[in-house]
Amino acid sequence: MNLGIEGKTAIVSAASRGIGRAVAIELAKEGVNMAICARNEAELLKTAHEIESSCSVKVLPIVADLTKADDVKSLVKETVGRFGWVDILVTNAGGPPTGPSLSFNDQDWEDAMALTLLSAVRLCREVIPIMKGRGWGRIVNLVSMAAKQPIENMILSNSIRAAVIGLAKTLSIEVAADNITINSICPGWILTDRLVSIVKKRAESHNRSYESTLADVASSIPIKRCGTPEEVANLAIFLASEKASYITGTTIQVDGGLIKGLL
Ligand code: NAD
């Protein structure tokens, strides 16, 4: 299927590894030029180089901490300086810490808000006026199944992801007439560095091996395995495409059937 986005420009935040990296790679295969960001320069440059050497697109790596307002502003400014505009925004960031619900203090909550909610708020605030000016835009938020079904030991994610869905739904209604769509993806258990560290922590706290804990996670999923970053990226690039022109305000899980709710 030709997704109709060749030559467009994207920002994929938090894209040096994991799901963000997979989305950047799949967009590049469609011929999309992009800026990608992360905090670790070496890892970011490696990813940018890998994408540029396998696809004929331009990738602008920008070191940015998504919890910092000035870094988000510079990310968008530098992208526009290089490419002229932004057509596609994929909001992604690292996940907040896990732990017992009552163990988090105010600072932990504020940090998690900055990472998970404010990063998306700030990116949308910078990018939407640019998309409005061009009369076309696609925003895809990478959120979590935690927005649909709380996960054990993840109160920060369970609480704040839902706010991102509220943000996306509200904005999607306001910008629909400008030909801008906004949708959110809720990954289930996807095999990335983050999942490895979550499973290790869970294994330690239950005095079990990493392997048996991971096997338990996989067997709790109706498809009986964890997902791959590419399986999430496949939906992300479709929602970012011309083909998804009548889909907006949705929240779709990519979870192997894990969410038990009907909607
Ligand atoms: P990951 O740890 O593999 O990758 C995270 C990326 O975010 C990296 O590129 C890292 O450099 C970047 N990053 C982290 N903090 C940043 C910051 N402050 N500023 C800039 N960049 C930052 O994680 P992942 O598994 O790819 O997860 C991506 C998102 O999806 C996270 O929000 C995660 O919570 C969520 N999620 C993941 C899973 C899963 O099973 N992997 C499930 C549900 C939701």
Coordinates of N, CA and C in Angstrom, one line a residue, residues 46-179:
K46 N 23.8 7.3 16.3 CA 23.9 5.9 15.8 C 22.6 5.6 15.0
T47 N 21.5 5.9 15.7 CA 20.2 5.6 15.1 C 20.0 6.4 13.8
A48 N 20.3 7.7 13.9 CA 20.2 8.6 12.7 C 21.0 8.1 11.6
H49 N 22.2 7.7 11.9 CA 23.1 7.2 10.8 C 22.6 5.9 10.2
E50 N 22.1 5.0 11.1 CA 21.5 3.7 10.6 C 20.3 4.0 9.6
I51 N 19.5 4.9 10.0 CA 18.3 5.2 9.1 C 18.7 5.8 7.8
E52 N 19.6 6.8 7.9 CA 20.1 7.5 6.7 C 20.8 6.5 5.7
S53 N 21.5 5.6 6.3 CA 22.3 4.7 5.4 C 21.4 3.6 4.8
S54 N 20.2 3.4 5.3 CA 19.4 2.3 4.7 C 18.2 2.9 3.9
C55 N 17.9 4.2 4.1 CA 16.8 4.8 3.4 C 17.2 6.1 2.8
S56 N 16.7 6.5 1.7 CA 17.2 7.8 1.1 C 16.3 8.9 1.6
V57 N 16.5 9.2 2.9 CA 15.8 10.3 3.5 C 16.8 11.0 4.4
K58 N 16.4 12.3 4.8 CA 17.3 13.1 5.7 C 16.8 12.9 7.1
V59 N 17.8 12.7 8.0 CA 17.4 12.5 9.4 C 18.2 13.5 10.2
L60 N 17.5 14.4 11.0 CA 18.2 15.4 11.8 C 18.1 14.9 13.3
P61 N 19.3 14.6 13.8 CA 19.3 14.1 15.2 C 19.4 15.4 16.1
I62 N 18.5 15.5 17.1 CA 18.6 16.7 18.0 C 18.6 16.2 19.4
V63 N 19.7 16.5 20.2 CA 19.7 16.1 21.6 C 18.7 16.9 22.3
A64 N 17.8 16.3 23.0 CA 16.8 17.1 23.7 C 16.2 16.2 24.9
D65 N 16.0 16.9 26.0 CA 15.4 16.3 27.2 C 13.9 16.7 27.1
L66 N 13.0 15.8 26.9 CA 11.6 16.1 26.7 C 10.9 16.6 27.9
T67 N 11.6 16.5 29.1 CA 11.0 17.1 30.3 C 11.2 18.6 30.4
K68 N 12.1 19.1 29.5 CA 12.4 20.6 29.5 C 11.7 21.4 28.4
A69 N 11.0 22.4 28.8 CA 10.2 23.2 27.9 C 11.1 23.8 26.8
D70 N 12.3 24.3 27.2 CA 13.2 24.9 26.2 C 13.7 23.9 25.2
D71 N 13.9 22.7 25.6 CA 14.4 21.7 24.7 C 13.3 21.3 23.7
V72 N 12.1 21.3 24.1 CA 11.0 21.0 23.2 C 10.9 22.1 22.1
K73 N 11.0 23.3 22.6 CA 10.9 24.5 21.7 C 12.0 24.4 20.6
S74 N 13.2 24.1 21.1 CA 14.4 24.1 20.2 C 14.2 22.9 19.2
L75 N 13.7 21.8 19.7 CA 13.5 20.7 18.8 C 12.6 21.1 17.6
V76 N 11.5 21.8 17.9 CA 10.6 22.1 16.8 C 11.3 23.2 15.9
K77 N 11.9 24.2 16.6 CA 12.5 25.3 15.8 C 13.6 24.8 14.9
E78 N 14.5 23.9 15.4 CA 15.5 23.4 14.6 C 15.0 22.5 13.4
T79 N 13.9 21.8 13.7 CA 13.3 21.0 12.6 C 12.8 21.9 11.5
V80 N 12.1 23.0 11.9 CA 11.5 23.9 10.9 C 12.7 24.6 10.2
G81 N 13.8 25.0 10.9 CA 14.9 25.6 10.3 C 15.5 24.7 9.2
R82 N 15.5 23.4 9.4 CA 16.2 22.5 8.5 C 15.2 22.1 7.3
F83 N 14.0 21.8 7.7 CA 13.1 21.2 6.7 C 12.0 22.2 6.2
G84 N 11.8 23.3 7.0 CA 10.8 24.3 6.6 C 9.4 24.2 7.3
W85 N 9.1 23.0 7.7 CA 7.8 22.8 8.3 C 7.7 21.4 9.0
V86 N 6.6 21.1 9.6 CA 6.4 19.7 10.2 C 5.0 19.2 9.7
D87 N 5.0 18.1 9.1 CA 3.7 17.5 8.7 C 3.2 16.4 9.7
I88 N 4.1 15.7 10.3 CA 3.8 14.5 11.1 C 4.5 14.7 12.4
L89 N 3.8 14.5 13.5 CA 4.4 14.5 14.8 C 4.1 13.2 15.5
V90 N 5.1 12.5 16.0 CA 4.9 11.3 16.8 C 5.4 11.6 18.2
T91 N 4.5 11.8 19.1 CA 4.9 12.1 20.5 C 5.2 10.8 21.2
N92 N 6.4 10.7 21.7 CA 6.9 9.5 22.5 C 7.9 10.0 23.5
A93 N 8.0 9.3 24.6 CA 9.0 9.6 25.6 C 9.3 8.4 26.4
G94 N 10.3 8.4 27.3 CA 10.5 7.3 28.2 C 9.3 7.1 29.1
G95 N 9.2 6.0 29.8 CA 8.0 5.8 30.7 C 8.4 6.2 32.1
P96 N 7.4 6.6 32.9 CA 7.7 6.9 34.3 C 8.1 5.7 35.1
P97 N 8.7 5.9 36.3 CA 9.1 4.8 37.1 C 8.0 3.9 37.6
T98 N 8.3 2.7 37.9 CA 7.3 1.8 38.5 C 7.6 1.7 40.0
G99 N 6.6 1.2 40.8 CA 6.8 1.0 42.2 C 5.5 1.0 42.9
P100 N 5.5 0.7 44.3 CA 4.3 0.7 45.0 C 3.6 2.1 45.0
S101 N 2.3 2.1 44.9 CA 1.5 3.3 44.7 C 1.8 4.4 45.7
L102 N 2.0 4.1 47.0 CA 2.1 5.2 48.0 C 3.6 5.6 48.2
S103 N 4.5 5.0 47.4 CA 5.9 5.3 47.5 C 6.4 6.6 46.8
F104 N 5.5 7.1 45.9 CA 5.9 8.3 45.1 C 5.6 9.6 45.8
N105 N 6.6 10.5 45.9 CA 6.3 11.8 46.5 C 5.9 12.8 45.4
D106 N 5.7 14.0 45.9 CA 5.2 15.1 44.9 C 6.2 15.3 43.7
Q107 N 7.5 15.2 44.1 CA 8.5 15.4 43.0 C 8.4 14.3 42.0
D108 N 8.2 13.1 42.4 CA 8.1 11.9 41.5 C 6.9 12.2 40.5
W109 N 5.8 12.6 41.1 CA 4.6 12.9 40.3 C 4.8 14.0 39.3
E110 N 5.5 15.1 39.8 CA 5.7 16.2 38.9 C 6.7 15.8 37.8
D111 N 7.7 15.0 38.1 CA 8.6 14.5 37.1 C 7.9 13.7 36.0
A112 N 7.0 12.8 36.5 CA 6.2 12.0 35.6 C 5.3 12.8 34.7
M113 N 4.7 13.8 35.3 CA 3.8 14.7 34.5 C 4.6 15.4 33.4
A114 N 5.8 15.9 33.8 CA 6.7 16.6 32.8 C 7.0 15.7 31.6
L115 N 7.4 14.4 32.0 CA 7.8 13.5 31.0 C 6.7 13.0 30.1
T116 N 5.6 12.6 30.7 CA 4.5 11.9 30.0 C 3.4 12.9 29.4
L117 N 3.0 13.8 30.2 CA 1.9 14.7 29.8 C 2.5 16.0 29.2
L118 N 3.3 16.7 29.9 CA 3.8 18.1 29.4 C 4.6 18.0 28.1
S119 N 5.3 16.9 28.0 CA 6.1 16.8 26.7 C 5.1 16.7 25.5
A120 N 4.0 16.0 25.7 CA 3.0 16.0 24.6 C 2.3 17.3 24.4
V121 N 2.0 17.9 25.5 CA 1.3 19.2 25.5 C 2.2 20.2 24.7
R122 N 3.4 20.3 25.1 CA 4.4 21.3 24.5 C 4.6 21.0 23.1
L123 N 4.8 19.7 22.7 CA 5.0 19.4 21.3 C 3.8 19.8 20.5
C124 N 2.6 19.5 20.9 CA 1.4 19.8 20.2 C 1.3 21.3 20.1
R125 N 1.6 22.0 21.1 CA 1.4 23.5 21.1 C 2.4 24.2 20.1
E126 N 3.6 23.6 20.0 CA 4.5 24.2 19.0 C 4.2 23.8 17.5
V127 N 3.7 22.5 17.4 CA 3.6 22.0 16.0 C 2.2 22.3 15.4
I128 N 1.1 22.3 16.1 CA -0.2 22.5 15.5 C -0.3 23.8 14.7
P129 N 0.2 25.0 15.2 CA 0.1 26.2 14.4 C 0.8 26.0 13.0
I130 N 1.9 25.2 13.0 CA 2.6 25.0 11.7 C 1.8 24.1 10.8
M131 N 1.2 23.1 11.4 CA 0.3 22.2 10.5 C -0.9 23.0 10.0
K132 N -1.5 23.8 10.9 CA -2.6 24.6 10.5 C -2.3 25.5 9.3
G133 N -1.1 26.1 9.3 CA -0.7 26.9 8.2 C -0.6 26.2 6.9
R134 N -0.3 24.9 7.0 CA -0.2 24.1 5.7 C -1.5 23.3 5.4
G135 N -2.4 23.3 6.3 CA -3.7 22.7 6.0 C -3.6 21.2 6.0
W136 N -2.7 20.6 6.6 CA -2.5 19.1 6.7 C -1.6 18.8 7.9
G137 N -2.0 17.8 8.6 CA -1.2 17.3 9.7 C -1.6 16.0 10.3
R138 N -0.7 15.3 10.8 CA -0.9 14.0 11.5 C -0.2 14.0 12.8
I139 N -0.9 13.8 13.9 CA -0.3 13.6 15.2 C -0.6 12.3 15.8
V140 N 0.4 11.5 16.1 CA 0.2 10.2 16.7 C 0.9 10.2 18.1
N141 N 0.2 9.9 19.1 CA 0.7 9.8 20.5 C 1.0 8.4 20.8
L142 N 2.2 8.1 21.2 CA 2.5 6.8 21.8 C 2.2 6.8 23.3
V143 N 1.2 6.1 23.7 CA 0.8 6.2 25.1 C 1.1 4.8 25.7
S144 N 0.1 4.2 26.3 CA 0.3 2.8 26.9 C -1.1 2.2 27.1
M145 N -1.1 0.9 27.2 CA -2.3 0.2 27.6 C -2.8 0.6 29.0
A146 N -1.8 1.2 29.8 CA -2.2 1.7 31.1 C -3.3 2.7 31.0
A147 N -3.5 3.4 29.9 CA -4.6 4.4 29.7 C -5.9 3.7 29.7
K148 N -5.9 2.4 29.3 CA -7.2 1.7 29.2 C -7.4 0.7 30.3
Q149 N -6.4 0.2 30.9 CA -6.5 -0.8 32.0 C -5.3 -0.7 32.9
P150 N -5.5 -0.3 34.2 CA -4.4 -0.1 35.1 C -3.4 -1.4 35.2
I151 N -2.1 -1.1 35.3 CA -1.1 -2.1 35.4 C -0.6 -2.1 36.8
E152 N -0.4 -3.3 37.3 CA 0.2 -3.5 38.7 C 1.5 -2.7 38.9
N153 N 1.6 -1.9 40.0 CA 2.9 -1.2 40.3 C 3.2 -0.1 39.4
M154 N 2.2 0.4 38.7 CA 2.4 1.5 37.7 C 1.5 2.7 37.9
I155 N 1.3 3.2 39.1 CA 0.3 4.2 39.3 C 0.6 5.5 38.5
L156 N 1.9 5.8 38.3 CA 2.2 7.1 37.6 C 1.7 7.0 36.1
S157 N 2.0 5.8 35.5 CA 1.6 5.6 34.1 C 0.1 5.5 34.1
N158 N -0.5 4.7 35.0 CA -2.0 4.5 35.0 C -2.7 5.8 35.1
S159 N -2.2 6.7 35.8 CA -2.9 8.0 36.1 C -2.7 9.0 34.9
I160 N -1.4 9.1 34.5 CA -1.0 10.3 33.7 C -1.3 9.9 32.2
R161 N -1.2 8.7 31.8 CA -1.5 8.3 30.4 C -2.9 8.7 30.0
A162 N -3.8 8.6 31.0 CA -5.2 8.9 30.7 C -5.4 10.4 30.4
A163 N -4.5 11.2 31.0 CA -4.5 12.7 30.7 C -4.1 12.9 29.3
V164 N -3.2 12.1 28.8 CA -2.7 12.3 27.4 C -3.8 12.0 26.4
I165 N -4.6 11.0 26.8 CA -5.8 10.7 25.9 C -6.8 11.8 25.9
G166 N -7.0 12.4 27.1 CA -7.9 13.6 27.2 C -7.4 14.8 26.3
L167 N -6.1 15.0 26.4 CA -5.5 16.0 25.6 C -5.7 15.8 24.1
A168 N -5.4 14.5 23.7 CA -5.5 14.2 22.3 C -6.9 14.3 21.8
K169 N -7.9 13.8 22.6 CA -9.3 13.9 22.1 C -9.8 15.3 22.0
T170 N -9.4 16.1 23.0 CA -9.8 17.5 23.0 C -9.3 18.3 21.7
L171 N -7.9 18.1 21.6 CA -7.3 18.8 20.4 C -7.8 18.3 19.1
S172 N -8.1 17.0 19.0 CA -8.5 16.4 17.7 C -9.8 17.0 17.2
I173 N -10.7 17.3 18.2 CA -12.0 18.0 17.8 C -11.7 19.4 17.3
E174 N -10.8 20.1 18.0 CA -10.5 21.5 17.7 C -9.8 21.7 16.3
V175 N -9.0 20.7 15.9 CA -8.2 20.9 14.7 C -8.7 20.1 13.5
A176 N -9.8 19.3 13.7 CA -10.2 18.4 12.6 C -10.5 19.2 11.3
A177 N -11.1 20.4 11.5 CA -11.5 21.1 10.3 C -10.2 21.7 9.5
D178 N -9.1 21.6 10.2 CA -7.8 22.1 9.5 C -7.1 20.9 8.9
N179 N -7.8 19.8 8.8 CA -7.2 18.6 8.1 C -6.1 18.0 8.9

